[in-house]
Amino acid sequence: MEKYMIHGGHRLVGEVEISGAKNAAVAILPATILCDEPCVIENIPNISDVSSIVDILNEMGAKITVINKHTLQIDPTGIKTPEVPYQMARRMRASSYFMGALLGKFHESKVPLPGGCDFGVRPIDQHLKCFTALGATHEVESGVVVLSAEKLEGAHVYFDVVTVGATINAMLCSVLAEGQTIIENAAKEPHIVDLANFLNAMGAEVRGAGTDVIKVRGVTKLHGTVHNIIPDQIEAGTYMVAAAATRGDVLIRGVIPKHLESITSKLQSIGVTVTEFDDAIRVTGDKPYVKTNVKTMPHPGFPTDMQPQIAVLLCLAEGTSLLTEGVWDNRFRYVNELRRLGAEISVDGRVAIIEGPKKFSGAPVKATDLRAGAAMVIAGLVADGVTEIEDIRHIERGYEDIEEKLQMLGADIKKIVVPDSEIAKAL
Ligand code: EPU
């Protein structure tokens, strides 16, 4: 088993370069299936969720050529069977994007029900609502969602909740459908816009991405293109909070500051100094921190994927802060872990009440999911003494080279391998 060991108490100082966006990459890579020619995708983050998507494409018959660490050429023309292998898809949520892409291309798909971080129930009813509206039937057989359609025809789809995944699947299954699809109450996240830009670069006609109405006029075929993935908003936000929490001074490079506005604004309310440049953001922790209330919401609201990280910072601020989760039913499972380090947080349903300021001291903790794991890393950087974080596979699903990037900023973090025999002895 691998763990991170962090000796806390060092200010983060220096510059860090942000990788391509995970949640854009995991949509854009399956979207290449829709194309009749190879596509080159640049700025792909080197993380395990992306490797899982690439493995699935490869297993289905796509030809993957590695151009460099962050660039792949994907030739989907070898995919003949629209079926995703069971064990590969169960690992992650984004495997659901194979439903929209395969259905759009082949008019049928067999994709296992998706996995991903555990935030309570993660339904796919809105995805199915959209596939059905376009003319597909669906059934679940032994854990596999089987979709099929004689033909796909454009339709008017109104989502009951704002959902990133179903908005992406709606775009994927409608770009090659006959006629126009109107997607209402669509999600507006930056990766939705990035996917639309990629589809349009292949010859699709997607208009309105980034607003709550997306119109897709179906085309008959898509051609190859080169696409550069946008920077990861959540990775950038995580380094912003880490810099603030350690009272550091960090220039976060290769970002789109507009995508970070809701995070910037909350950090400023807490007392963090944030300076925006064209494609960089500087975060300096040089003033006292005060309480603030945060509610997570779909974009352009404060992102749910930054909720555990901001909780750590609120623990360090003077006063009582309320942190409300507005997207997921159960995203506070990490709170018990944070308490081990000294946090005083009580949770009532979707609201966490955070008392500060608290001083953290190192302890063994677990990464209960991806962003919770990032929060443990930030807390460990601040804590006195040693923090050991288990289950770091969750963190590696979404953060490229996190130890190296933090080490470059002056953090004392390293990955250690604990032999299985020692784990057995401890049980
Ligand atoms: N929902 C439904 N029915 C559906 C789909 C969603 O009721 O058919 C509900 C969900 O239960 C949830 C809300 O709608 O309450 C939003 O879910 P959404 O579909 O937007 O989430 P997702 O597509 O499964 C993506 C990200 C998550 C991120 C959410 C919200 C990917 C691969 N995952 O998930 O990212 O939390 O959007 O922004 O893009 C992460 O990166 O750590 C992560 C978990």
PDB file of N, CA, C and O in Angstrom, residues 17 25 38 104 158 168 173 209 230 260 281 310 367 374 396 398-399:
ATOM      1  N   GLU A  17       2.692  24.941 -12.091  1.00  0.00           N
ATOM      2  CA  GLU A  17       2.028  24.913 -13.394  1.00  0.00           C
ATOM      3  C   GLU A  17       0.830  23.954 -13.302  1.00  0.00           C
ATOM      4  O   GLU A  17       0.974  22.827 -12.829  1.00  0.00           O
ATOM      5  N   ALA A  25     -10.991  16.184 -19.915  1.00  0.00           N
ATOM      6  CA  ALA A  25     -10.311  15.072 -20.599  1.00  0.00           C
ATOM      7  C   ALA A  25     -11.174  13.811 -20.611  1.00  0.00           C
ATOM      8  O   ALA A  25     -11.269  13.135 -21.630  1.00  0.00           O
ATOM      9  N   PRO A  38      -8.671  10.026 -37.125  1.00  0.00           N
ATOM     10  CA  PRO A  38      -7.919  10.219 -35.878  1.00  0.00           C
ATOM     11  C   PRO A  38      -7.985  11.670 -35.393  1.00  0.00           C
ATOM     12  O   PRO A  38      -8.103  12.591 -36.201  1.00  0.00           O
ATOM     13  N   GLY A 104     -24.398   7.475 -29.834  1.00  0.00           N
ATOM     14  CA  GLY A 104     -24.378   8.463 -30.919  1.00  0.00           C
ATOM     15  C   GLY A 104     -23.763   7.895 -32.187  1.00  0.00           C
ATOM     16  O   GLY A 104     -24.244   8.136 -33.290  1.00  0.00           O
ATOM     17  N   TYR A 158     -35.446  18.656 -21.283  1.00  0.00           N
ATOM     18  CA  TYR A 158     -35.369  19.585 -20.151  1.00  0.00           C
ATOM     19  C   TYR A 158     -34.895  18.785 -18.944  1.00  0.00           C
ATOM     20  O   TYR A 158     -35.562  17.864 -18.497  1.00  0.00           O
ATOM     21  N   ILE A 168     -23.329  16.465 -20.758  1.00  0.00           N
ATOM     22  CA  ILE A 168     -22.273  15.967 -21.662  1.00  0.00           C
ATOM     23  C   ILE A 168     -22.810  14.810 -22.504  1.00  0.00           C
ATOM     24  O   ILE A 168     -22.631  14.781 -23.735  1.00  0.00           O
ATOM     25  N   CYS A 173     -24.644  12.285 -27.600  1.00  0.00           N
ATOM     26  CA  CYS A 173     -25.541  11.417 -28.386  1.00  0.00           C
ATOM     27  C   CYS A 173     -26.322  12.214 -29.423  1.00  0.00           C
ATOM     28  O   CYS A 173     -26.981  11.622 -30.264  1.00  0.00           O
ATOM     29  N   ALA A 209     -23.200  26.424 -25.553  1.00  0.00           N
ATOM     30  CA  ALA A 209     -22.546  25.779 -24.395  1.00  0.00           C
ATOM     31  C   ALA A 209     -21.977  26.872 -23.497  1.00  0.00           C
ATOM     32  O   ALA A 209     -21.381  27.839 -23.970  1.00  0.00           O
ATOM     33  N   ILE A 230      -8.488  22.497 -21.751  1.00  0.00           N
ATOM     34  CA  ILE A 230      -8.384  23.662 -20.847  1.00  0.00           C
ATOM     35  C   ILE A 230      -7.678  23.259 -19.534  1.00  0.00           C
ATOM     36  O   ILE A 230      -7.651  22.091 -19.171  1.00  0.00           O
ATOM     37  N   LEU A 260     -11.936  30.752 -12.180  1.00  0.00           N
ATOM     38  CA  LEU A 260     -11.617  30.626 -10.746  1.00  0.00           C
ATOM     39  C   LEU A 260     -12.302  31.692  -9.915  1.00  0.00           C
ATOM     40  O   LEU A 260     -12.055  31.809  -8.716  1.00  0.00           O
ATOM     41  N   ILE A 281      -2.426  33.265 -11.437  1.00  0.00           N
ATOM     42  CA  ILE A 281      -3.040  33.846 -10.244  1.00  0.00           C
ATOM     43  C   ILE A 281      -2.024  33.738  -9.118  1.00  0.00           C
ATOM     44  O   ILE A 281      -1.387  32.689  -8.954  1.00  0.00           O
ATOM     45  N   ILE A 310     -11.830  23.905   0.923  1.00  0.00           N
ATOM     46  CA  ILE A 310     -12.131  25.192   1.574  1.00  0.00           C
ATOM     47  C   ILE A 310     -12.465  24.951   3.051  1.00  0.00           C
ATOM     48  O   ILE A 310     -12.216  25.802   3.901  1.00  0.00           O
ATOM     49  N   ALA A 367      -7.743   9.192   2.765  1.00  0.00           N
ATOM     50  CA  ALA A 367      -8.405   9.954   1.695  1.00  0.00           C
ATOM     51  C   ALA A 367      -9.707   9.193   1.406  1.00  0.00           C
ATOM     52  O   ALA A 367      -9.670   8.110   0.843  1.00  0.00           O
ATOM     53  N   ALA A 374      -7.433  15.539  -1.259  1.00  0.00           N
ATOM     54  CA  ALA A 374      -6.712  16.806  -1.454  1.00  0.00           C
ATOM     55  C   ALA A 374      -6.795  17.651  -0.186  1.00  0.00           C
ATOM     56  O   ALA A 374      -5.828  18.315   0.214  1.00  0.00           O
ATOM     57  N   GLU A 396      -4.604  10.231  -6.613  1.00  0.00           N
ATOM     58  CA  GLU A 396      -3.903  10.069  -7.895  1.00  0.00           C
ATOM     59  C   GLU A 396      -4.863   9.944  -9.074  1.00  0.00           C
ATOM     60  O   GLU A 396      -4.461  10.071 -10.222  1.00  0.00           O
ATOM     61  N   GLY A 398      -6.911  12.158  -9.759  1.00  0.00           N
ATOM     62  CA  GLY A 398      -7.212  13.494 -10.285  1.00  0.00           C
ATOM     63  C   GLY A 398      -6.129  14.546 -10.174  1.00  0.00           C
ATOM     64  O   GLY A 398      -6.334  15.657 -10.671  1.00  0.00           O
ATOM     65  N   TYR A 399      -4.998  14.268  -9.521  1.00  0.00           N
ATOM     66  CA  TYR A 399      -3.951  15.295  -9.381  1.00  0.00           C
ATOM     67  C   TYR A 399      -2.663  14.769  -9.981  1.00  0.00           C
ATOM     68  O   TYR A 399      -2.089  13.799  -9.481  1.00  0.00           O
TER      69      TYR A 399
END
